[in-house]
JSON list of C-alpha atoms and ligand atoms in Angstrom, two decimals:
[
{"chain": "M", "resi": 1, "resn": "UNK", "atom": "CA", "xyz": [-2.98, 10.62, 32.36]},
{"chain": "M", "resi": 2, "resn": "UNK", "atom": "CA", "xyz": [-2.19, 7.17, 31.06]},
{"chain": "M", "resi": 3, "resn": "UNK", "atom": "CA", "xyz": [-0.58, 6.85, 27.62]},
{"chain": "M", "resi": 4, "resn": "UNK", "atom": "CA", "xyz": [-3.30, 6.71, 25.02]},
{"chain": "M", "resi": 5, "resn": "UNK", "atom": "CA", "xyz": [-4.04, 3.66, 23.02]},
{"chain": "M", "resi": 6, "resn": "UNK", "atom": "CA", "xyz": [-3.75, 4.09, 19.25]},
{"chain": "M", "resi": 7, "resn": "UNK", "atom": "CA", "xyz": [-5.78, 1.00, 18.51]},
{"chain": "M", "resi": 8, "resn": "UNK", "atom": "CA", "xyz": [-9.32, 1.67, 17.33]},
{"chain": "M", "resi": 9, "resn": "UNK", "atom": "CA", "xyz": [-11.44, 3.68, 14.93]},
{"chain": "M", "resi": 10, "resn": "UNK", "atom": "CA", "xyz": [-10.61, 7.40, 14.55]},
{"chain": "M", "resi": 11, "resn": "UNK", "atom": "CA", "xyz": [-12.19, 10.26, 12.55]},
{"chain": "M", "resi": 12, "resn": "UNK", "atom": "CA", "xyz": [-10.75, 13.62, 11.51]},
{"chain": "M", "resi": 13, "resn": "UNK", "atom": "CA", "xyz": [-12.28, 17.04, 10.73]},
{"chain": "M", "resi": 14, "resn": "UNK", "atom": "CA", "xyz": [-12.80, 16.08, 7.08]},
{"chain": "M", "resi": 15, "resn": "UNK", "atom": "CA", "xyz": [-14.83, 13.02, 8.02]},
{"chain": "M", "resi": 16, "resn": "UNK", "atom": "CA", "xyz": [-12.09, 10.58, 7.07]},
{"chain": "M", "resi": 17, "resn": "UNK", "atom": "CA", "xyz": [-12.04, 7.36, 9.07]},
{"chain": "M", "resi": 18, "resn": "UNK", "atom": "CA", "xyz": [-9.06, 5.25, 9.96]},
{"chain": "M", "resi": 19, "resn": "UNK", "atom": "CA", "xyz": [-8.71, 2.00, 11.81]},
{"chain": "M", "resi": 20, "resn": "UNK", "atom": "CA", "xyz": [-5.47, 1.38, 13.67]},
{"chain": "M", "resi": 21, "resn": "UNK", "atom": "CA", "xyz": [-4.72, -2.20, 14.68]},
{"chain": "M", "resi": 22, "resn": "UNK", "atom": "CA", "xyz": [-2.91, -3.43, 17.79]},
{"chain": "M", "resi": 23, "resn": "UNK", "atom": "CA", "xyz": [0.77, -2.54, 18.10]},
{"chain": "M", "resi": 24, "resn": "UNK", "atom": "CA", "xyz": [3.33, -5.18, 17.23]},
{"chain": "M", "resi": 25, "resn": "UNK", "atom": "CA", "xyz": [6.04, -6.04, 19.79]},
{"chain": "M", "resi": 26, "resn": "UNK", "atom": "CA", "xyz": [8.40, -3.47, 18.26]},
{"chain": "M", "resi": 27, "resn": "UNK", "atom": "CA", "xyz": [5.93, -0.56, 18.26]},
{"chain": "M", "resi": 28, "resn": "UNK", "atom": "CA", "xyz": [5.02, -0.84, 14.61]},
{"chain": "M", "resi": 29, "resn": "UNK", "atom": "CA", "xyz": [1.39, -1.01, 13.58]},
{"chain": "M", "resi": 30, "resn": "UNK", "atom": "CA", "xyz": [-0.83, -1.29, 10.53]},
{"chain": "M", "resi": 31, "resn": "UNK", "atom": "CA", "xyz": [-4.35, -0.25, 9.68]},
{"chain": "M", "resi": 32, "resn": "UNK", "atom": "CA", "xyz": [-6.59, 1.15, 7.00]},
{"chain": "M", "resi": 33, "resn": "UNK", "atom": "CA", "xyz": [-7.59, 4.64, 5.92]},
{"chain": "M", "resi": 34, "resn": "UNK", "atom": "CA", "xyz": [-10.91, 5.62, 4.34]},
{"chain": "M", "resi": 35, "resn": "UNK", "atom": "CA", "xyz": [-10.49, 9.19, 3.16]},
{"chain": "M", "resi": 36, "resn": "UNK", "atom": "CA", "xyz": [-13.58, 11.39, 2.79]},
{"chain": "M", "resi": 37, "resn": "UNK", "atom": "CA", "xyz": [-11.90, 13.56, 0.14]},
{"chain": "M", "resi": 38, "resn": "UNK", "atom": "CA", "xyz": [-9.45, 13.12, -2.71]},
{"chain": "M", "resi": 39, "resn": "UNK", "atom": "CA", "xyz": [-7.37, 15.28, -5.05]},
{"chain": "M", "resi": 40, "resn": "UNK", "atom": "CA", "xyz": [-8.82, 13.54, -8.12]},
{"chain": "M", "resi": 41, "resn": "UNK", "atom": "CA", "xyz": [-12.24, 12.35, -9.26]},
{"chain": "M", "resi": 42, "resn": "UNK", "atom": "CA", "xyz": [-11.19, 8.70, -9.02]},
{"chain": "M", "resi": 43, "resn": "UNK", "atom": "CA", "xyz": [-13.36, 6.46, -6.89]},
{"chain": "M", "resi": 44, "resn": "UNK", "atom": "CA", "xyz": [-12.06, 6.37, -3.33]},
{"chain": "M", "resi": 45, "resn": "UNK", "atom": "CA", "xyz": [-10.85, 3.00, -2.05]},
{"chain": "M", "resi": 46, "resn": "UNK", "atom": "CA", "xyz": [-9.98, 2.06, 1.52]},
{"chain": "M", "resi": 47, "resn": "UNK", "atom": "CA", "xyz": [-6.18, 2.07, 1.66]},
{"chain": "M", "resi": 48, "resn": "UNK", "atom": "CA", "xyz": [-3.59, 0.39, 3.89]},
{"chain": "M", "resi": 49, "resn": "UNK", "atom": "CA", "xyz": [-1.29, 2.21, 6.29]},
{"chain": "M", "resi": 50, "resn": "UNK", "atom": "CA", "xyz": [1.89, 1.26, 8.14]},
{"chain": "M", "resi": 51, "resn": "UNK", "atom": "CA", "xyz": [3.26, 3.11, 11.13]},
{"chain": "M", "resi": 52, "resn": "UNK", "atom": "CA", "xyz": [5.50, 3.23, 14.16]},
{"chain": "M", "resi": 53, "resn": "UNK", "atom": "CA", "xyz": [4.83, 4.50, 17.69]},
{"chain": "M", "resi": 54, "resn": "UNK", "atom": "CA", "xyz": [7.63, 5.72, 19.94]},
{"chain": "M", "resi": 55, "resn": "UNK", "atom": "CA", "xyz": [7.72, 4.46, 23.50]},
{"chain": "M", "resi": 56, "resn": "UNK", "atom": "CA", "xyz": [6.44, 7.07, 26.01]},
{"chain": "M", "resi": 57, "resn": "UNK", "atom": "CA", "xyz": [9.12, 9.66, 26.73]},
{"chain": "M", "resi": 58, "resn": "UNK", "atom": "CA", "xyz": [11.09, 10.12, 29.92]},
{"chain": "M", "resi": 59, "resn": "UNK", "atom": "CA", "xyz": [9.21, 13.32, 30.79]},
{"chain": "M", "resi": 60, "resn": "UNK", "atom": "CA", "xyz": [5.90, 11.55, 31.09]},
{"chain": "M", "resi": 61, "resn": "UNK", "atom": "CA", "xyz": [4.90, 12.92, 27.71]},
{"chain": "M", "resi": 62, "resn": "UNK", "atom": "CA", "xyz": [2.48, 11.26, 25.38]},
{"chain": "M", "resi": 63, "resn": "UNK", "atom": "CA", "xyz": [4.16, 9.28, 22.61]},
{"chain": "M", "resi": 64, "resn": "UNK", "atom": "CA", "xyz": [4.75, 10.43, 19.03]},
{"chain": "M", "resi": 65, "resn": "UNK", "atom": "CA", "xyz": [4.03, 8.31, 16.00]},
{"chain": "M", "resi": 66, "resn": "UNK", "atom": "CA", "xyz": [4.11, 8.32, 12.22]},
{"chain": "M", "resi": 67, "resn": "UNK", "atom": "CA", "xyz": [2.42, 6.35, 9.47]},
{"chain": "M", "resi": 68, "resn": "UNK", "atom": "CA", "xyz": [2.33, 6.13, 5.69]},
{"chain": "M", "resi": 69, "resn": "UNK", "atom": "CA", "xyz": [-0.85, 5.65, 3.66]},
{"chain": "M", "resi": 70, "resn": "UNK", "atom": "CA", "xyz": [-0.38, 3.79, 0.40]},
{"chain": "M", "resi": 71, "resn": "UNK", "atom": "CA", "xyz": [-3.37, 5.00, -1.61]},
{"chain": "M", "resi": 72, "resn": "UNK", "atom": "CA", "xyz": [-5.03, 2.27, -3.64]},
{"chain": "M", "resi": 73, "resn": "UNK", "atom": "CA", "xyz": [-6.75, 4.63, -6.11]},
{"chain": "M", "resi": 74, "resn": "UNK", "atom": "CA", "xyz": [-4.07, 7.29, -6.73]},
{"chain": "M", "resi": 75, "resn": "UNK", "atom": "CA", "xyz": [-0.33, 7.46, -7.43]},
{"chain": "M", "resi": 76, "resn": "UNK", "atom": "CA", "xyz": [0.15, 9.63, -4.35]},
{"chain": "M", "resi": 77, "resn": "UNK", "atom": "CA", "xyz": [1.53, 8.84, -0.90]},
{"chain": "M", "resi": 78, "resn": "UNK", "atom": "CA", "xyz": [0.62, 10.56, 2.37]},
{"chain": "M", "resi": 79, "resn": "UNK", "atom": "CA", "xyz": [2.70, 10.49, 5.54]},
{"chain": "M", "resi": 80, "resn": "UNK", "atom": "CA", "xyz": [1.29, 11.58, 8.88]},
{"chain": "M", "resi": 81, "resn": "UNK", "atom": "CA", "xyz": [3.25, 12.40, 12.03]},
{"chain": "M", "resi": 82, "resn": "UNK", "atom": "CA", "xyz": [1.60, 13.14, 15.32]},
{"chain": "M", "resi": 83, "resn": "UNK", "atom": "CA", "xyz": [1.18, 12.82, 19.02]},
{"chain": "M", "resi": 84, "resn": "UNK", "atom": "CA", "xyz": [-1.64, 11.46, 21.09]},
{"chain": "M", "resi": 85, "resn": "UNK", "atom": "CA", "xyz": [-3.09, 13.59, 23.93]},
{"chain": "M", "resi": 86, "resn": "UNK", "atom": "CA", "xyz": [-5.57, 12.71, 26.65]},
{"chain": "M", "resi": 87, "resn": "UNK", "atom": "CA", "xyz": [-7.53, 15.47, 28.39]},
{"chain": "M", "resi": 88, "resn": "UNK", "atom": "CA", "xyz": [-8.62, 15.44, 32.04]},
{"chain": "M", "resi": 89, "resn": "UNK", "atom": "CA", "xyz": [-11.87, 13.77, 31.09]},
{"chain": "M", "resi": 90, "resn": "UNK", "atom": "CA", "xyz": [-9.98, 10.97, 29.38]},
{"chain": "M", "resi": 91, "resn": "UNK", "atom": "CA", "xyz": [-10.88, 12.08, 25.85]},
{"chain": "M", "resi": 92, "resn": "UNK", "atom": "CA", "xyz": [-8.13, 11.10, 23.40]},
{"chain": "M", "resi": 93, "resn": "UNK", "atom": "CA", "xyz": [-7.08, 13.18, 20.40]},
{"chain": "M", "resi": 94, "resn": "UNK", "atom": "CA", "xyz": [-4.42, 12.63, 17.77]},
{"chain": "M", "resi": 95, "resn": "UNK", "atom": "CA", "xyz": [-2.81, 15.93, 16.75]},
{"chain": "M", "resi": 96, "resn": "UNK", "atom": "CA", "xyz": [-1.14, 15.34, 13.38]},
{"chain": "M", "resi": 97, "resn": "UNK", "atom": "CA", "xyz": [0.58, 16.99, 10.45]},
{"chain": "M", "resi": 98, "resn": "UNK", "atom": "CA", "xyz": [0.70, 15.42, 6.98]},
{"chain": "M", "resi": 99, "resn": "UNK", "atom": "CA", "xyz": [2.48, 15.65, 3.65]},
{"chain": "M", "resi": 100, "resn": "UNK", "atom": "CA", "xyz": [0.82, 14.41, 0.49]},
{"chain": "M", "resi": 101, "resn": "UNK", "atom": "CA", "xyz": [3.16, 13.70, -2.40]},
{"chain": "M", "resi": 102, "resn": "UNK", "atom": "CA", "xyz": [1.44, 13.38, -5.73]},
{"chain": "M", "resi": 103, "resn": "UNK", "atom": "CA", "xyz": [3.00, 11.70, -8.76]},
{"chain": "M", "resi": 104, "resn": "UNK", "atom": "CA", "xyz": [3.99, 14.19, -11.48]},
{"chain": "M", "resi": 105, "resn": "UNK", "atom": "CA", "xyz": [5.07, 13.40, -15.04]},
{"chain": "M", "resi": 106, "resn": "UNK", "atom": "CA", "xyz": [8.42, 15.17, -14.94]},
{"chain": "M", "resi": 107, "resn": "UNK", "atom": "CA", "xyz": [10.91, 17.00, -12.74]},
{"chain": "M", "resi": 108, "resn": "UNK", "atom": "CA", "xyz": [9.57, 20.26, -14.11]},
{"chain": "M", "resi": 109, "resn": "UNK", "atom": "CA", "xyz": [6.39, 19.63, -12.14]},
{"chain": "M", "resi": 110, "resn": "UNK", "atom": "CA", "xyz": [8.00, 18.75, -8.81]},
{"chain": "M", "resi": 111, "resn": "UNK", "atom": "CA", "xyz": [7.33, 22.24, -7.42]},
{"chain": "M", "resi": 112, "resn": "UNK", "atom": "CA", "xyz": [3.61, 21.47, -7.23]},
{"chain": "M", "resi": 113, "resn": "UNK", "atom": "CA", "xyz": [3.84, 17.86, -6.13]},
{"chain": "M", "resi": 114, "resn": "UNK", "atom": "CA", "xyz": [3.59, 18.25, -2.34]},
{"chain": "M", "resi": 115, "resn": "UNK", "atom": "CA", "xyz": [0.67, 19.37, -0.18]},
{"chain": "M", "resi": 116, "resn": "UNK", "atom": "CA", "xyz": [0.89, 19.94, 3.57]},
{"chain": "M", "resi": 117, "resn": "UNK", "atom": "CA", "xyz": [-1.69, 20.19, 6.32]},
{"chain": "M", "resi": 118, "resn": "UNK", "atom": "CA", "xyz": [-2.68, 19.43, 9.87]},
{"chain": "M", "resi": 119, "resn": "UNK", "atom": "CA", "xyz": [-5.40, 17.13, 11.10]},
{"chain": "M", "resi": 120, "resn": "UNK", "atom": "CA", "xyz": [-7.03, 16.27, 14.43]},
{"chain": "M", "resi": 121, "resn": "UNK", "atom": "CA", "xyz": [-8.47, 12.81, 14.97]},
{"chain": "M", "resi": 122, "resn": "UNK", "atom": "CA", "xyz": [-10.89, 11.85, 17.72]},
{"chain": "M", "resi": 123, "resn": "UNK", "atom": "CA", "xyz": [-11.82, 8.35, 18.75]},
{"chain": "M", "resi": 124, "resn": "UNK", "atom": "CA", "xyz": [-15.02, 6.90, 17.34]},
{"chain": "M", "resi": 125, "resn": "UNK", "atom": "CA", "xyz": [-14.59, 3.45, 18.84]},
{"chain": "X", "resi": 1, "resn": "BTN", "atom": "C1", "xyz": [-5.20, 11.49, -3.32]},
{"chain": "X", "resi": 1, "resn": "BTN", "atom": "O1", "xyz": [-6.23, 12.12, -3.61]},
{"chain": "X", "resi": 1, "resn": "BTN", "atom": "O2", "xyz": [-4.12, 11.68, -3.90]},
{"chain": "X", "resi": 1, "resn": "BTN", "atom": "C2", "xyz": [-5.27, 10.42, -2.26]},
{"chain": "X", "resi": 1, "resn": "BTN", "atom": "C3", "xyz": [-6.16, 10.80, -1.12]},
{"chain": "X", "resi": 1, "resn": "BTN", "atom": "C4", "xyz": [-5.58, 11.90, -0.27]},
{"chain": "X", "resi": 1, "resn": "BTN", "atom": "C5", "xyz": [-6.45, 12.28, 0.91]},
{"chain": "X", "resi": 1, "resn": "BTN", "atom": "C6", "xyz": [-5.83, 13.38, 1.76]},
{"chain": "X", "resi": 1, "resn": "BTN", "atom": "S1", "xyz": [-4.50, 12.81, 2.79]},
{"chain": "X", "resi": 1, "resn": "BTN", "atom": "C7", "xyz": [-4.52, 14.29, 3.72]},
{"chain": "X", "resi": 1, "resn": "BTN", "atom": "C8", "xyz": [-5.97, 14.72, 3.85]},
{"chain": "X", "resi": 1, "resn": "BTN", "atom": "N1", "xyz": [-6.59, 14.15, 5.04]},
{"chain": "X", "resi": 1, "resn": "BTN", "atom": "C9", "xyz": [-7.53, 13.26, 4.73]},
{"chain": "X", "resi": 1, "resn": "BTN", "atom": "O3", "xyz": [-8.20, 12.61, 5.56]},
{"chain": "X", "resi": 1, "resn": "BTN", "atom": "N2", "xyz": [-7.66, 13.16, 3.40]},
{"chain": "X", "resi": 1, "resn": "BTN", "atom": "C10", "xyz": [-6.78, 14.08, 2.71]}
]
């Protein structure tokens, strides 16, 4: 199948929505992330993201990518890495893994500062 197009509106299993904008010439991209959940009770704000997509591999594989979300309502940062897949029916999915680093007051608390997970995004638009 053809390489999938990252540009558009995507939703994950938590109900979070993200909009990825068109790729720049160098494979970098930006967008926005509207998370459905948060680690704190603070009011959720739509937050910017910056990423990079690798060119399609030599083996005809789908490309990998990564992006960073700079949360506008928390001191934390999340990075996502993933790969886009297209099934035989042309349905696109983004299979990702993420790390969420929360701000902690001191080095003593670093042990609990990182969360990890996986997430699958499907195209909404
Ligand atoms: C925070 O609470 O510190 C900021 C919001 C974090 C939301 C996380 S990022 C990984 C997971 N996937 C989502 O869509 N939302 C949560």
